[in-house]
PDB file of C-alpha atoms in Angstrom:
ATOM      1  CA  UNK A   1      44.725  -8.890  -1.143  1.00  0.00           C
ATOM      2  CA  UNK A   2      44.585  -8.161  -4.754  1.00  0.00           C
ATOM      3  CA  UNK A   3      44.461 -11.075  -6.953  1.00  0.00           C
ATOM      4  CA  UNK A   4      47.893 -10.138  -9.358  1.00  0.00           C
ATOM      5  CA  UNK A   5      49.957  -9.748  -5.698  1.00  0.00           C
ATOM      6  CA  UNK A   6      48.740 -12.336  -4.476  1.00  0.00           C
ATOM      7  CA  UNK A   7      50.246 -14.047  -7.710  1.00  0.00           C
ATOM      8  CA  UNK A   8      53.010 -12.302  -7.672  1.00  0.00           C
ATOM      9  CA  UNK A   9      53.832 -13.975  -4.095  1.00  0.00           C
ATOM     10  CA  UNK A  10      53.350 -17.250  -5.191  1.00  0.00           C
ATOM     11  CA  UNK A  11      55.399 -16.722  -7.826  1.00  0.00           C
ATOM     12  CA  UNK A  12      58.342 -15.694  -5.305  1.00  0.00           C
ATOM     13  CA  UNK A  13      57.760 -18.631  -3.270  1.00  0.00           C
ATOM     14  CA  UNK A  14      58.119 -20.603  -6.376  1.00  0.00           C
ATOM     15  CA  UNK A  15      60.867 -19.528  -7.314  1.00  0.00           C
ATOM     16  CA  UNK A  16      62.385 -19.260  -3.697  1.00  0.00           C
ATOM     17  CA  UNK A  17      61.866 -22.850  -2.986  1.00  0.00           C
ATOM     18  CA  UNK A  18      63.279 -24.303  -6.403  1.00  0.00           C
ATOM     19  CA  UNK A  19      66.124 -21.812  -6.728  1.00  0.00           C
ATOM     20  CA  UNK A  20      68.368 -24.345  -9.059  1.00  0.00           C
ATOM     21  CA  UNK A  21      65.870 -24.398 -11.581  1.00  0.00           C
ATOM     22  CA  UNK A  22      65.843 -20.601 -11.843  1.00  0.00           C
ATOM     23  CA  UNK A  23      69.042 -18.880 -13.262  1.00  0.00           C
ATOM     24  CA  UNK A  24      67.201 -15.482 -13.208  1.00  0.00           C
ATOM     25  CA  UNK A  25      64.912 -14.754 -10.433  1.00  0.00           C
ATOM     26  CA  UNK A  26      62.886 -12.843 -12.752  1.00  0.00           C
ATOM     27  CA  UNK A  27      59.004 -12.029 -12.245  1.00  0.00           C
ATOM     28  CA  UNK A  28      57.701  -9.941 -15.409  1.00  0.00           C
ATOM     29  CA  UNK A  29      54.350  -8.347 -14.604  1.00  0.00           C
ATOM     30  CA  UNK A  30      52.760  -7.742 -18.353  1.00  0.00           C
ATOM     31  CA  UNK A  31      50.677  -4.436 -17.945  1.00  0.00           C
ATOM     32  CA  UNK A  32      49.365  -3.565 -21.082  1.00  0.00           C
ATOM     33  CA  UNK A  33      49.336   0.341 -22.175  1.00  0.00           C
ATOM     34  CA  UNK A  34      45.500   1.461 -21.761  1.00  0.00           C
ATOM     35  CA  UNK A  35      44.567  -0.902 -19.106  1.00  0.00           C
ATOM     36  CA  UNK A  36      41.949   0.065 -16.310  1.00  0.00           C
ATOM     37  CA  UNK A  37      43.282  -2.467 -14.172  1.00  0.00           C
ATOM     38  CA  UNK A  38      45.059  -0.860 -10.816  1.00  0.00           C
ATOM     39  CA  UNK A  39      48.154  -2.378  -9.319  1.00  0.00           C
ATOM     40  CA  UNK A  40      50.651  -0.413  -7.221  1.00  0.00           C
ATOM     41  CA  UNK A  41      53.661  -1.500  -7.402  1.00  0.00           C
ATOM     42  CA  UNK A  42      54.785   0.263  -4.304  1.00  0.00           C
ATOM     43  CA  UNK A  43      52.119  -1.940  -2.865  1.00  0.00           C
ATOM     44  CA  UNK A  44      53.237  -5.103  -4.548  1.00  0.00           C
ATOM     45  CA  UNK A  45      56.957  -3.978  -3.182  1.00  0.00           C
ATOM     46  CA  UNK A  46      55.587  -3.371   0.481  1.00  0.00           C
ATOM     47  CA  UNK A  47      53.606  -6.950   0.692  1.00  0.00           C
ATOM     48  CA  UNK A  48      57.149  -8.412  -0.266  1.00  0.00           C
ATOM     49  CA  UNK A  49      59.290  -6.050   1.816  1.00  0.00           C
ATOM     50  CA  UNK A  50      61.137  -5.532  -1.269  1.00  0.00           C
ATOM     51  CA  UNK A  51      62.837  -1.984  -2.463  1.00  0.00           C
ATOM     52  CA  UNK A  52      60.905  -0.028  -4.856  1.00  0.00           C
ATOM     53  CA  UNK A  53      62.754   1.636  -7.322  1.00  0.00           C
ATOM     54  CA  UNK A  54      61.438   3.788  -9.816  1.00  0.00           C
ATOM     55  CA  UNK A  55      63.774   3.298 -12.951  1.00  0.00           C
ATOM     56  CA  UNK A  56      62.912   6.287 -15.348  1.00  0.00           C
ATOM     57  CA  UNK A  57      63.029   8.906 -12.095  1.00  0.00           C
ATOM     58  CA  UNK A  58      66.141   7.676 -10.547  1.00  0.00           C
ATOM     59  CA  UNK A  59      68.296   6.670 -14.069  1.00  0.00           C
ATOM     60  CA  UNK A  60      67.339   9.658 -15.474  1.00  0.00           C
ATOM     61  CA  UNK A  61      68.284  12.258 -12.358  1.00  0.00           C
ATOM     62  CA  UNK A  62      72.071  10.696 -12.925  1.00  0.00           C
ATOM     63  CA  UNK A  63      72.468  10.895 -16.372  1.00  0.00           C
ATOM     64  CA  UNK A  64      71.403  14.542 -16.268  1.00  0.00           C
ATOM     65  CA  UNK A  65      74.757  15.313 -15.096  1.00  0.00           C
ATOM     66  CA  UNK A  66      76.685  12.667 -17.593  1.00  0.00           C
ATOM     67  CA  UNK A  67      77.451  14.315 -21.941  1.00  0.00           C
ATOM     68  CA  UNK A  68      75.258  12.627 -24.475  1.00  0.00           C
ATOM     69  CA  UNK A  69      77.741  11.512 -25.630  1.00  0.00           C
ATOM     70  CA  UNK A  70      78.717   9.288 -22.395  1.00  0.00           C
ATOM     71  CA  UNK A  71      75.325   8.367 -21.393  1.00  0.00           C
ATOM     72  CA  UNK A  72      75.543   5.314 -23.373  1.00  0.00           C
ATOM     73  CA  UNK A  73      78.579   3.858 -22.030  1.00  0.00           C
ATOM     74  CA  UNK A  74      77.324   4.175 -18.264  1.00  0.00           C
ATOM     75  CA  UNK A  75      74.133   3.633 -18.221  1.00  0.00           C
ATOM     76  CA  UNK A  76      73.889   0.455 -17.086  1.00  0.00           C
ATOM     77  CA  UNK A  77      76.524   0.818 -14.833  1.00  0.00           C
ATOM     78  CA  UNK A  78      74.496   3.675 -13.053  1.00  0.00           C
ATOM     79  CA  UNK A  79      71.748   1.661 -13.245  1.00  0.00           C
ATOM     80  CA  UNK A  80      73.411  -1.232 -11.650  1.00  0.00           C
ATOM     81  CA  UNK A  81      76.240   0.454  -9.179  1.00  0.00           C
ATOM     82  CA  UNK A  82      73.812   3.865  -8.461  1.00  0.00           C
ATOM     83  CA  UNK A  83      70.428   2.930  -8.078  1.00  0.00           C
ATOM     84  CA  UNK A  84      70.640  -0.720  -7.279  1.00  0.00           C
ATOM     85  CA  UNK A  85      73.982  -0.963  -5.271  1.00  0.00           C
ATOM     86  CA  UNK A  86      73.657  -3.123  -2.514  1.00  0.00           C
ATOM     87  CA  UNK A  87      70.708  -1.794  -0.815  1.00  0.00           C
ATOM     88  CA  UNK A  88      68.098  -4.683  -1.823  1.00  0.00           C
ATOM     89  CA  UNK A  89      68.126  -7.015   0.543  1.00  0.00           C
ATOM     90  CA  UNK A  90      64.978  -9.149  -0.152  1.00  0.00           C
ATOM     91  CA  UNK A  91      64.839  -7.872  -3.699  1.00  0.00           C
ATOM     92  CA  UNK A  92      63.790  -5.358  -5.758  1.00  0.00           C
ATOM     93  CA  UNK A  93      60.370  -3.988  -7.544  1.00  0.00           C
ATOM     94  CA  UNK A  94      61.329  -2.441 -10.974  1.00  0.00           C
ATOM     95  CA  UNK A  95      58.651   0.309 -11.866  1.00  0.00           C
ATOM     96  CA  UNK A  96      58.927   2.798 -15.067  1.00  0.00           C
ATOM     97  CA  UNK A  97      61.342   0.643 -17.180  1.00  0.00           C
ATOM     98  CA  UNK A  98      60.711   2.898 -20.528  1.00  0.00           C
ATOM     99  CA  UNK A  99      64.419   4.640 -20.018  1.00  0.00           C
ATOM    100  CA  UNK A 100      66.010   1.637 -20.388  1.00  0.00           C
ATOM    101  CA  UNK A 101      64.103   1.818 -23.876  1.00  0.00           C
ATOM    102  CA  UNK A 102      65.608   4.810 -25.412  1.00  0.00           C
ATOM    103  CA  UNK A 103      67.725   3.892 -28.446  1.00  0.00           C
ATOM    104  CA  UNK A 104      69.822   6.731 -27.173  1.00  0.00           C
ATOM    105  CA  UNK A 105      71.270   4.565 -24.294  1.00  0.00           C
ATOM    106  CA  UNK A 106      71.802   1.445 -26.624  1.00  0.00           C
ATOM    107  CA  UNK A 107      70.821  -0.397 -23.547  1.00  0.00           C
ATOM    108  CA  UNK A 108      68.854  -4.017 -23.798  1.00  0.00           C
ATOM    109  CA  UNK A 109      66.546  -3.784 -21.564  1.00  0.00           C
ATOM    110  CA  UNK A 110      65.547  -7.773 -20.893  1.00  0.00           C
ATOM    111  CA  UNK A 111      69.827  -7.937 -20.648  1.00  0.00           C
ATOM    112  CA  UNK A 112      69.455  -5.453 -18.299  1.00  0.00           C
ATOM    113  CA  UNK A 113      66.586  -7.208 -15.998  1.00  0.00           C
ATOM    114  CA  UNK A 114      68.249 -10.580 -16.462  1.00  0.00           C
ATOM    115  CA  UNK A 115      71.436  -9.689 -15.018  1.00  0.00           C
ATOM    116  CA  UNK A 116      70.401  -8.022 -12.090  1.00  0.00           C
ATOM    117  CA  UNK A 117      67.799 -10.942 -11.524  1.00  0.00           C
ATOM    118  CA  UNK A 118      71.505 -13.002 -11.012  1.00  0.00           C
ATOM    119  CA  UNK A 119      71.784 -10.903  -8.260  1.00  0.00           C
ATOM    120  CA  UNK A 120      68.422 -10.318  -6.403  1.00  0.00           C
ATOM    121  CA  UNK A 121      64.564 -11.591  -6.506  1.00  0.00           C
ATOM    122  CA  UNK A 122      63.259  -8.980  -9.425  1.00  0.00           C
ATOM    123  CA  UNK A 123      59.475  -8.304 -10.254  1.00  0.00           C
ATOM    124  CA  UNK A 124      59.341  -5.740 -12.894  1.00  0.00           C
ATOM    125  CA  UNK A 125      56.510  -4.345 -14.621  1.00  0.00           C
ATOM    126  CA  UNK A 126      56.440  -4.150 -18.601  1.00  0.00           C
ATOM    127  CA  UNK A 127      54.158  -2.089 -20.504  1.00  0.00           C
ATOM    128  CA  UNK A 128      53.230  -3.575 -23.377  1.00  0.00           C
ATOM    129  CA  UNK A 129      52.355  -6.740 -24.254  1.00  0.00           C
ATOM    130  CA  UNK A 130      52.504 -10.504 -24.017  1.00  0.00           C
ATOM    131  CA  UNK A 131      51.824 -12.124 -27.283  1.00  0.00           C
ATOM    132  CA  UNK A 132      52.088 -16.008 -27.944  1.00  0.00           C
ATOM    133  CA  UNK A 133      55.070 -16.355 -25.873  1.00  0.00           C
ATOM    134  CA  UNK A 134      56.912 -12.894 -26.237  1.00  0.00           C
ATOM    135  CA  UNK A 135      57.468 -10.125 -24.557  1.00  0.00           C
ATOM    136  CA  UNK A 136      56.632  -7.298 -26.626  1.00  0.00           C
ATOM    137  CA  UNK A 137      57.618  -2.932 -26.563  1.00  0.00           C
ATOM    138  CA  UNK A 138      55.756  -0.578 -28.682  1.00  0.00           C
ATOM    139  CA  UNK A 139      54.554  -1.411 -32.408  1.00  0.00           C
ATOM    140  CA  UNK A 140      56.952  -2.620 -35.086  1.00  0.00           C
ATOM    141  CA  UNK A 141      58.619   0.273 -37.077  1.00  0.00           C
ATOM    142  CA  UNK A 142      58.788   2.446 -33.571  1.00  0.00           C
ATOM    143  CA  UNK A 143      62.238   2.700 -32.618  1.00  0.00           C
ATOM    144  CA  UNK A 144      61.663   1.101 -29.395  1.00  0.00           C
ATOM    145  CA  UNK A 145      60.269  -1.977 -30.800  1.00  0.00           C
ATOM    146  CA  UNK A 146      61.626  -5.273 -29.327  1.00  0.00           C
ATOM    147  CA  UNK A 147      60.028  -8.289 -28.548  1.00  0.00           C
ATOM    148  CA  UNK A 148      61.930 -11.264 -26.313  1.00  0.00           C
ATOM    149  CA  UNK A 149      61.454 -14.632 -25.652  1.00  0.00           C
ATOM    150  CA  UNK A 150      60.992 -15.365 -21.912  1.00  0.00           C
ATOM    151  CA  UNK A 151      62.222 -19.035 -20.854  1.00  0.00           C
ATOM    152  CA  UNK A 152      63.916 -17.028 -18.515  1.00  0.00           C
ATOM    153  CA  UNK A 153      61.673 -15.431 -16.563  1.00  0.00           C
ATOM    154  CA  UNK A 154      58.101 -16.300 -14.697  1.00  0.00           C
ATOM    155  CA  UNK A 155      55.347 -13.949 -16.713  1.00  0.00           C
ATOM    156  CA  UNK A 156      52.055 -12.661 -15.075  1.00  0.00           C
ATOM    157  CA  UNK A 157      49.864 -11.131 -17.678  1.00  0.00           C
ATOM    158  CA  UNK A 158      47.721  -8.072 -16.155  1.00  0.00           C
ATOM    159  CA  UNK A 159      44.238  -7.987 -17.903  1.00  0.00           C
ATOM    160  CA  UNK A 160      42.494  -5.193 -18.728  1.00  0.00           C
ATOM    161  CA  UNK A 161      39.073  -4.677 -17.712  1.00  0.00           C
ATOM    162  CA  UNK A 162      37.035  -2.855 -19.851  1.00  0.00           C
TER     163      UNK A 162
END
């Protein structure tokens, strides 16, 4: 078994067997952009018998048929009702998360992870960076620049091999 699901596993045992010391169950798996290290996250989701839910594909093949001009207001609501509904029963593997980074939506995309890690077991994979203790999207100045804090969530850093 690959070393980062094998982490990832311990990581939702972790949090499985302390669950009152975890508000968020909320695995963050740091892949940074221009990495040679390989992990399928459909893999990662089959191991766990969690869904798999590619975010950019399946957000973006509803708002295609919501104005411009509404997209903002239900995004996360299609995100949430649509696409996540009531289907994950184990929990879910978020895969593609750069929609929820397009200033067009006015979304916040750790808001967005951390409230549907209330709900369900969540390992989602961020590209970009993990950099003395925050979570970090794009390059300052870009317009999807954000960095977070992450006390609430576990973080596994994938590292590049070069």
């Amino acid at each position: 078994m690959n070393e980062y699901i094998e982490r990832i596993n311990q990581s939702v045992r972790h949090i499985n067997q302390a669950p009152e010391l975890h508000r968020h169950r909320l695995i963050v798996v740091v892949v940074t952009i221009g990495s040679r290290q390989t992990l399928s996250f459909r893999e990662v989701a089959a191991q766990l018998g969690f869904q798999y839910v590619n975010v950019n594909l399946e957000l973006s093949r509803l708002l295609l048929e919501i104005s411009k001009q509404q997209q903002p207001v239900k995004a996360f609501k299609l995100l949430n009702d649509e696409i996540i509904g009531q289907s994950a029963q184990q929990g879910l593997v978020l895969d593609h998360l750069e929609i929820l980074f397009d200033v067009g939506l006015r979304l916040d995309p750790m808001r967005c992870l951390l409230d549907i890690a209330r709900r369900y077991m969540v390992v989602a994979r961020w590209t970009g960076s993990y950099e003395r203790g925050y979570l970090v999207q794009a390059e300052p100045g870009h317009p999807e620049y954000v960095q977070y804090q992450t006390q609430d969530a576990v973080i596994i850093s994938v590292e590049s091999n070069p």
